[in-house]
């Protein structure tokens, strides 16, 4: 399975982009070391790996910190040697506020709005939990969230709503793994990253371009990608 790896490194506020060869990498520690060697003085180093227009992996390395990894789909580890090296043993992402699914969005511009909606859902879950003492038989936590989602779905059906028409149904996304919050301080929150990788029709390279734009290295990535040896 083919792959493309791009290293985006920031040193003293300036970003640099370069392709990275992972052919000899056996595990994530070696991948992190290769990233570190590509820019030894970097304050922040990001490794983006895309494969077959389907899978995405992100590795982040900060100076003097342990690395963090995110994968858009656990299947990448079973289908690719590079995927296995990067994603092996990572835990699935837990998203209790959204149940087991990730909402799709019609337009990438809606992702910031979706992020706020998810925060509101979490606050609503907390409000429901506060009712436990008044009504001990009331569903709580994830069960309460599911009940609210079922109620909202029923209201939508009664109004004649259709997920396929609105574009707000559950996306047929893979199983994200690792740490989706690894880019939060660079402009892309955990829920935004999850929404991006779940967005129907959005390629891994599109996700990387969006993330890099938010981080301030969009032009560096675009220039590198335009001259990529794919």
PDB file of C-alpha atoms in Angstrom:
ATOM      1  CA  UNK A   1       0.000   0.000   0.000  1.00  0.00           C
ATOM      2  CA  UNK A   2       1.509   3.322  -1.078  1.00  0.00           C
ATOM      3  CA  UNK A   3       1.877   6.275   1.274  1.00  0.00           C
ATOM      4  CA  UNK A   4       2.992   9.902   1.327  1.00  0.00           C
ATOM      5  CA  UNK A   5       4.632  11.400   4.412  1.00  0.00           C
ATOM      6  CA  UNK A   6       5.101  15.117   5.008  1.00  0.00           C
ATOM      7  CA  UNK A   7       7.022  16.611   7.912  1.00  0.00           C
ATOM      8  CA  UNK A   8       5.992  20.118   8.980  1.00  0.00           C
ATOM      9  CA  UNK A   9       8.396  21.544  11.540  1.00  0.00           C
ATOM     10  CA  UNK A  10       8.393  24.880  13.348  1.00  0.00           C
ATOM     11  CA  UNK A  11      11.577  26.490  14.604  1.00  0.00           C
ATOM     12  CA  UNK A  12      11.504  29.953  16.191  1.00  0.00           C
ATOM     13  CA  UNK A  13       8.091  30.582  14.678  1.00  0.00           C
ATOM     14  CA  UNK A  14       9.036  29.617  11.112  1.00  0.00           C
ATOM     15  CA  UNK A  15       7.565  26.524   9.449  1.00  0.00           C
ATOM     16  CA  UNK A  16       9.439  24.199   7.100  1.00  0.00           C
ATOM     17  CA  UNK A  17       7.990  21.337   5.049  1.00  0.00           C
ATOM     18  CA  UNK A  18       9.760  18.262   3.702  1.00  0.00           C
ATOM     19  CA  UNK A  19       8.909  14.764   2.523  1.00  0.00           C
ATOM     20  CA  UNK A  20       9.944  11.995   4.883  1.00  0.00           C
ATOM     21  CA  UNK A  21      10.929   8.456   3.923  1.00  0.00           C
ATOM     22  CA  UNK A  22       9.403   5.867   6.248  1.00  0.00           C
ATOM     23  CA  UNK A  23      10.388   2.761   4.295  1.00  0.00           C
ATOM     24  CA  UNK A  24      12.817   1.577   6.980  1.00  0.00           C
ATOM     25  CA  UNK A  25      10.675   2.538   9.963  1.00  0.00           C
ATOM     26  CA  UNK A  26       9.654  -0.460  12.049  1.00  0.00           C
ATOM     27  CA  UNK A  27       7.592   1.195  14.793  1.00  0.00           C
ATOM     28  CA  UNK A  28       6.300   4.541  16.006  1.00  0.00           C
ATOM     29  CA  UNK A  29       9.445   5.197  18.057  1.00  0.00           C
ATOM     30  CA  UNK A  30      11.538   5.001  14.907  1.00  0.00           C
ATOM     31  CA  UNK A  31       9.063   7.237  13.100  1.00  0.00           C
ATOM     32  CA  UNK A  32       9.342   9.813  15.882  1.00  0.00           C
ATOM     33  CA  UNK A  33      13.131   9.583  15.718  1.00  0.00           C
ATOM     34  CA  UNK A  34      13.089  10.111  11.948  1.00  0.00           C
ATOM     35  CA  UNK A  35      10.888  13.168  12.458  1.00  0.00           C
ATOM     36  CA  UNK A  36      13.214  14.486  15.154  1.00  0.00           C
ATOM     37  CA  UNK A  37      16.263  14.009  12.942  1.00  0.00           C
ATOM     38  CA  UNK A  38      14.591  15.894  10.082  1.00  0.00           C
ATOM     39  CA  UNK A  39      14.651  19.077  12.209  1.00  0.00           C
ATOM     40  CA  UNK A  40      16.629  18.616  15.447  1.00  0.00           C
ATOM     41  CA  UNK A  41      16.062  22.192  16.639  1.00  0.00           C
ATOM     42  CA  UNK A  42      12.322  22.301  15.946  1.00  0.00           C
ATOM     43  CA  UNK A  43      10.020  23.422  18.742  1.00  0.00           C
ATOM     44  CA  UNK A  44       7.121  21.506  17.183  1.00  0.00           C
ATOM     45  CA  UNK A  45       7.267  18.774  14.558  1.00  0.00           C
ATOM     46  CA  UNK A  46       4.286  17.237  12.792  1.00  0.00           C
ATOM     47  CA  UNK A  47       4.304  14.147  10.606  1.00  0.00           C
ATOM     48  CA  UNK A  48       1.313  13.672   8.310  1.00  0.00           C
ATOM     49  CA  UNK A  49       0.952  10.330   6.557  1.00  0.00           C
ATOM     50  CA  UNK A  50      -1.729   9.721   3.929  1.00  0.00           C
ATOM     51  CA  UNK A  51      -2.376   6.475   2.108  1.00  0.00           C
ATOM     52  CA  UNK A  52      -4.550   5.456  -0.844  1.00  0.00           C
ATOM     53  CA  UNK A  53      -6.710   8.617  -0.547  1.00  0.00           C
ATOM     54  CA  UNK A  54      -8.347   6.884   2.411  1.00  0.00           C
ATOM     55  CA  UNK A  55      -6.193   6.787   5.532  1.00  0.00           C
ATOM     56  CA  UNK A  56      -4.536   9.523   7.577  1.00  0.00           C
ATOM     57  CA  UNK A  57      -2.105   9.364  10.468  1.00  0.00           C
ATOM     58  CA  UNK A  58      -0.653  12.286  12.401  1.00  0.00           C
ATOM     59  CA  UNK A  59       2.353  12.156  14.704  1.00  0.00           C
ATOM     60  CA  UNK A  60       3.299  15.168  16.817  1.00  0.00           C
ATOM     61  CA  UNK A  61       6.597  15.683  18.557  1.00  0.00           C
ATOM     62  CA  UNK A  62       7.319  18.675  20.790  1.00  0.00           C
ATOM     63  CA  UNK A  63      10.724  19.508  22.150  1.00  0.00           C
ATOM     64  CA  UNK A  64      11.386  17.565  25.357  1.00  0.00           C
ATOM     65  CA  UNK A  65       7.916  15.975  25.219  1.00  0.00           C
ATOM     66  CA  UNK A  66       6.692  12.501  24.357  1.00  0.00           C
ATOM     67  CA  UNK A  67       5.134  12.099  20.930  1.00  0.00           C
ATOM     68  CA  UNK A  68       1.380  11.840  20.341  1.00  0.00           C
ATOM     69  CA  UNK A  69      -0.359  10.010  17.505  1.00  0.00           C
ATOM     70  CA  UNK A  70      -3.770  10.054  15.845  1.00  0.00           C
ATOM     71  CA  UNK A  71      -5.143   7.774  13.130  1.00  0.00           C
ATOM     72  CA  UNK A  72      -8.312   8.304  11.108  1.00  0.00           C
ATOM     73  CA  UNK A  73      -9.052   4.578  10.914  1.00  0.00           C
ATOM     74  CA  UNK A  74      -7.748   1.596  12.863  1.00  0.00           C
ATOM     75  CA  UNK A  75      -7.917  -0.446   9.642  1.00  0.00           C
ATOM     76  CA  UNK A  76      -4.803   1.376   8.391  1.00  0.00           C
ATOM     77  CA  UNK A  77      -2.751  -0.644  10.886  1.00  0.00           C
ATOM     78  CA  UNK A  78      -3.930  -3.971   9.471  1.00  0.00           C
ATOM     79  CA  UNK A  79      -3.592  -3.026   5.805  1.00  0.00           C
ATOM     80  CA  UNK A  80      -0.228  -1.265   5.704  1.00  0.00           C
ATOM     81  CA  UNK A  81       3.231  -1.796   7.145  1.00  0.00           C
ATOM     82  CA  UNK A  82       3.589   1.942   7.713  1.00  0.00           C
ATOM     83  CA  UNK A  83       0.103   2.057   9.210  1.00  0.00           C
ATOM     84  CA  UNK A  84       0.998  -0.751  11.595  1.00  0.00           C
ATOM     85  CA  UNK A  85       4.210   1.033  12.617  1.00  0.00           C
ATOM     86  CA  UNK A  86       2.349   4.245  13.432  1.00  0.00           C
ATOM     87  CA  UNK A  87      -0.947   3.024  14.857  1.00  0.00           C
ATOM     88  CA  UNK A  88      -0.211  -0.314  16.504  1.00  0.00           C
ATOM     89  CA  UNK A  89      -1.719  -0.656  19.984  1.00  0.00           C
ATOM     90  CA  UNK A  90      -3.516   2.716  19.900  1.00  0.00           C
ATOM     91  CA  UNK A  91      -6.870   2.834  21.679  1.00  0.00           C
ATOM     92  CA  UNK A  92     -10.074   3.814  19.833  1.00  0.00           C
ATOM     93  CA  UNK A  93     -11.179   7.404  20.304  1.00  0.00           C
ATOM     94  CA  UNK A  94     -13.916   7.714  22.922  1.00  0.00           C
ATOM     95  CA  UNK A  95     -16.682  10.136  22.011  1.00  0.00           C
ATOM     96  CA  UNK A  96     -19.475   9.640  24.586  1.00  0.00           C
ATOM     97  CA  UNK A  97     -21.235  12.909  23.775  1.00  0.00           C
ATOM     98  CA  UNK A  98     -21.811  11.686  20.247  1.00  0.00           C
ATOM     99  CA  UNK A  99     -22.499   8.053  20.985  1.00  0.00           C
ATOM    100  CA  UNK A 100     -20.788   5.675  18.578  1.00  0.00           C
ATOM    101  CA  UNK A 101     -21.116   7.793  15.432  1.00  0.00           C
ATOM    102  CA  UNK A 102     -19.554  10.955  14.047  1.00  0.00           C
ATOM    103  CA  UNK A 103     -21.828  13.449  12.358  1.00  0.00           C
ATOM    104  CA  UNK A 104     -21.048  14.317   8.767  1.00  0.00           C
ATOM    105  CA  UNK A 105     -21.193  17.904   7.568  1.00  0.00           C
ATOM    106  CA  UNK A 106     -22.211  19.285   4.202  1.00  0.00           C
ATOM    107  CA  UNK A 107     -19.485  21.936   4.148  1.00  0.00           C
ATOM    108  CA  UNK A 108     -16.148  22.115   5.945  1.00  0.00           C
ATOM    109  CA  UNK A 109     -17.069  25.645   7.068  1.00  0.00           C
ATOM    110  CA  UNK A 110     -19.715  24.025   9.298  1.00  0.00           C
ATOM    111  CA  UNK A 111     -17.094  22.289  11.434  1.00  0.00           C
ATOM    112  CA  UNK A 112     -16.631  25.222  13.827  1.00  0.00           C
ATOM    113  CA  UNK A 113     -20.409  25.270  14.308  1.00  0.00           C
ATOM    114  CA  UNK A 114     -20.385  21.501  14.875  1.00  0.00           C
ATOM    115  CA  UNK A 115     -17.659  21.907  17.490  1.00  0.00           C
ATOM    116  CA  UNK A 116     -19.895  24.313  19.423  1.00  0.00           C
ATOM    117  CA  UNK A 117     -22.842  21.950  19.065  1.00  0.00           C
ATOM    118  CA  UNK A 118     -20.807  19.135  20.584  1.00  0.00           C
ATOM    119  CA  UNK A 119     -19.841  21.358  23.515  1.00  0.00           C
ATOM    120  CA  UNK A 120     -23.537  22.157  24.005  1.00  0.00           C
ATOM    121  CA  UNK A 121     -24.368  18.425  23.935  1.00  0.00           C
ATOM    122  CA  UNK A 122     -21.805  17.759  26.652  1.00  0.00           C
ATOM    123  CA  UNK A 123     -23.306  20.554  28.770  1.00  0.00           C
ATOM    124  CA  UNK A 124     -26.782  19.064  28.225  1.00  0.00           C
ATOM    125  CA  UNK A 125     -25.503  15.673  29.375  1.00  0.00           C
ATOM    126  CA  UNK A 126     -24.201  17.288  32.568  1.00  0.00           C
ATOM    127  CA  UNK A 127     -27.603  18.937  33.165  1.00  0.00           C
ATOM    128  CA  UNK A 128     -29.302  15.567  32.783  1.00  0.00           C
ATOM    129  CA  UNK A 129     -26.895  13.986  35.256  1.00  0.00           C
ATOM    130  CA  UNK A 130     -27.844  16.687  37.801  1.00  0.00           C
ATOM    131  CA  UNK A 131     -31.405  15.290  37.773  1.00  0.00           C
ATOM    132  CA  UNK A 132     -30.325  11.907  39.168  1.00  0.00           C
ATOM    133  CA  UNK A 133     -31.146  12.789  42.766  1.00  0.00           C
ATOM    134  CA  UNK A 134     -34.618  14.075  41.862  1.00  0.00           C
ATOM    135  CA  UNK A 135     -35.435  11.060  39.683  1.00  0.00           C
ATOM    136  CA  UNK A 136     -33.230   8.000  40.355  1.00  0.00           C
ATOM    137  CA  UNK A 137     -34.893   6.060  37.530  1.00  0.00           C
ATOM    138  CA  UNK A 138     -33.983   8.655  34.921  1.00  0.00           C
ATOM    139  CA  UNK A 139     -31.281   7.515  32.405  1.00  0.00           C
ATOM    140  CA  UNK A 140     -27.924   9.205  32.941  1.00  0.00           C
ATOM    141  CA  UNK A 141     -24.577   9.709  31.229  1.00  0.00           C
ATOM    142  CA  UNK A 142     -24.318   8.058  27.804  1.00  0.00           C
ATOM    143  CA  UNK A 143     -27.770   6.517  28.230  1.00  0.00           C
ATOM    144  CA  UNK A 144     -29.246   9.975  28.742  1.00  0.00           C
ATOM    145  CA  UNK A 145     -27.399  11.289  25.706  1.00  0.00           C
ATOM    146  CA  UNK A 146     -28.740   8.395  23.652  1.00  0.00           C
ATOM    147  CA  UNK A 147     -32.255   9.104  24.908  1.00  0.00           C
ATOM    148  CA  UNK A 148     -31.950  12.743  23.912  1.00  0.00           C
ATOM    149  CA  UNK A 149     -30.580  11.770  20.491  1.00  0.00           C
ATOM    150  CA  UNK A 150     -33.468   9.322  20.004  1.00  0.00           C
ATOM    151  CA  UNK A 151     -35.975  11.969  21.008  1.00  0.00           C
ATOM    152  CA  UNK A 152     -34.458  14.531  18.629  1.00  0.00           C
ATOM    153  CA  UNK A 153     -34.406  11.944  15.847  1.00  0.00           C
ATOM    154  CA  UNK A 154     -38.089  11.215  16.427  1.00  0.00           C
ATOM    155  CA  UNK A 155     -38.911  14.917  16.317  1.00  0.00           C
ATOM    156  CA  UNK A 156     -37.037  15.213  13.053  1.00  0.00           C
ATOM    157  CA  UNK A 157     -38.907  12.265  11.521  1.00  0.00           C
ATOM    158  CA  UNK A 158     -42.247  13.738  12.556  1.00  0.00           C
ATOM    159  CA  UNK A 159     -41.292  16.986  10.848  1.00  0.00           C
ATOM    160  CA  UNK A 160     -40.495  15.089   7.684  1.00  0.00           C
ATOM    161  CA  UNK A 161     -36.732  15.444   8.093  1.00  0.00           C
ATOM    162  CA  UNK A 162     -34.390  13.089   6.244  1.00  0.00           C
ATOM    163  CA  UNK A 163     -30.715  12.627   7.143  1.00  0.00           C
ATOM    164  CA  UNK A 164     -29.871  11.757   3.559  1.00  0.00           C
ATOM    165  CA  UNK A 165     -31.310  15.068   2.410  1.00  0.00           C
ATOM    166  CA  UNK A 166     -29.978  17.239   5.211  1.00  0.00           C
ATOM    167  CA  UNK A 167     -26.474  15.782   5.134  1.00  0.00           C
ATOM    168  CA  UNK A 168     -26.447  15.543   8.938  1.00  0.00           C
ATOM    169  CA  UNK A 169     -26.741  11.761   9.290  1.00  0.00           C
ATOM    170  CA  UNK A 170     -24.047   9.524  10.699  1.00  0.00           C
ATOM    171  CA  UNK A 171     -21.029   9.356   8.426  1.00  0.00           C
ATOM    172  CA  UNK A 172     -19.710   6.009   7.263  1.00  0.00           C
ATOM    173  CA  UNK A 173     -16.365   6.826   8.859  1.00  0.00           C
ATOM    174  CA  UNK A 174     -13.705   4.406  10.048  1.00  0.00           C
ATOM    175  CA  UNK A 175     -12.686   3.914  13.665  1.00  0.00           C
ATOM    176  CA  UNK A 176     -10.394   6.776  14.748  1.00  0.00           C
ATOM    177  CA  UNK A 177      -7.635   5.868  17.179  1.00  0.00           C
ATOM    178  CA  UNK A 178      -5.142   7.682  19.350  1.00  0.00           C
ATOM    179  CA  UNK A 179      -5.243  11.302  20.480  1.00  0.00           C
ATOM    180  CA  UNK A 180      -7.527  13.547  18.391  1.00  0.00           C
ATOM    181  CA  UNK A 181      -6.616  16.534  20.571  1.00  0.00           C
ATOM    182  CA  UNK A 182      -2.952  16.587  19.557  1.00  0.00           C
ATOM    183  CA  UNK A 183      -3.488  19.680  17.367  1.00  0.00           C
ATOM    184  CA  UNK A 184      -5.788  21.633  19.688  1.00  0.00           C
ATOM    185  CA  UNK A 185      -3.286  24.419  20.405  1.00  0.00           C
ATOM    186  CA  UNK A 186      -2.574  24.685  16.668  1.00  0.00           C
ATOM    187  CA  UNK A 187      -6.118  25.625  15.734  1.00  0.00           C
ATOM    188  CA  UNK A 188      -7.826  22.257  15.281  1.00  0.00           C
ATOM    189  CA  UNK A 189      -9.713  20.861  18.276  1.00  0.00           C
ATOM    190  CA  UNK A 190     -10.359  17.174  18.830  1.00  0.00           C
ATOM    191  CA  UNK A 191     -13.951  17.381  17.623  1.00  0.00           C
ATOM    192  CA  UNK A 192     -12.921  19.430  14.585  1.00  0.00           C
ATOM    193  CA  UNK A 193     -10.318  16.848  13.610  1.00  0.00           C
ATOM    194  CA  UNK A 194     -12.811  14.023  14.027  1.00  0.00           C
ATOM    195  CA  UNK A 195     -15.352  15.919  11.924  1.00  0.00           C
ATOM    196  CA  UNK A 196     -12.773  16.548   9.204  1.00  0.00           C
ATOM    197  CA  UNK A 197     -11.773  12.897   8.847  1.00  0.00           C
ATOM    198  CA  UNK A 198     -15.436  11.867   8.910  1.00  0.00           C
ATOM    199  CA  UNK A 199     -16.481  14.416   6.295  1.00  0.00           C
ATOM    200  CA  UNK A 200     -17.779  12.478   3.303  1.00  0.00           C
ATOM    201  CA  UNK A 201     -15.751  13.078   0.152  1.00  0.00           C
ATOM    202  CA  UNK A 202     -12.860  14.807   1.934  1.00  0.00           C
ATOM    203  CA  UNK A 203      -9.481  13.262   1.100  1.00  0.00           C
ATOM    204  CA  UNK A 204      -6.673  12.917   3.660  1.00  0.00           C
ATOM    205  CA  UNK A 205      -4.697  15.541   1.738  1.00  0.00           C
ATOM    206  CA  UNK A 206      -7.655  17.923   2.110  1.00  0.00           C
ATOM    207  CA  UNK A 207      -7.719  17.305   5.857  1.00  0.00           C
ATOM    208  CA  UNK A 208      -3.983  17.969   6.109  1.00  0.00           C
ATOM    209  CA  UNK A 209      -4.311  21.165   4.059  1.00  0.00           C
ATOM    210  CA  UNK A 210      -7.099  22.416   6.346  1.00  0.00           C
ATOM    211  CA  UNK A 211      -5.205  21.535   9.516  1.00  0.00           C
ATOM    212  CA  UNK A 212      -2.012  23.160   8.233  1.00  0.00           C
ATOM    213  CA  UNK A 213      -3.899  26.311   7.261  1.00  0.00           C
ATOM    214  CA  UNK A 214      -5.223  26.592  10.807  1.00  0.00           C
ATOM    215  CA  UNK A 215      -1.733  25.999  12.225  1.00  0.00           C
ATOM    216  CA  UNK A 216      -0.134  28.653  10.038  1.00  0.00           C
ATOM    217  CA  UNK A 217       1.798  26.372   7.683  1.00  0.00           C
ATOM    218  CA  UNK A 218      -0.752  26.015   4.902  1.00  0.00           C
ATOM    219  CA  UNK A 219       1.395  27.509   2.159  1.00  0.00           C
ATOM    220  CA  UNK A 220       4.398  25.388   3.137  1.00  0.00           C
ATOM    221  CA  UNK A 221       2.339  22.220   2.892  1.00  0.00           C
ATOM    222  CA  UNK A 222       0.683  23.226  -0.381  1.00  0.00           C
ATOM    223  CA  UNK A 223       4.061  24.008  -1.980  1.00  0.00           C
ATOM    224  CA  UNK A 224       5.439  20.662  -0.830  1.00  0.00           C
ATOM    225  CA  UNK A 225       2.354  18.755  -2.000  1.00  0.00           C
ATOM    226  CA  UNK A 226       2.392  20.443  -5.426  1.00  0.00           C
ATOM    227  CA  UNK A 227       5.903  19.088  -5.986  1.00  0.00           C
ATOM    228  CA  UNK A 228       5.352  15.728  -4.314  1.00  0.00           C
ATOM    229  CA  UNK A 229       6.800  12.554  -5.765  1.00  0.00           C
ATOM    230  CA  UNK A 230       3.596  10.519  -5.525  1.00  0.00           C
TER     231      UNK A 230
END
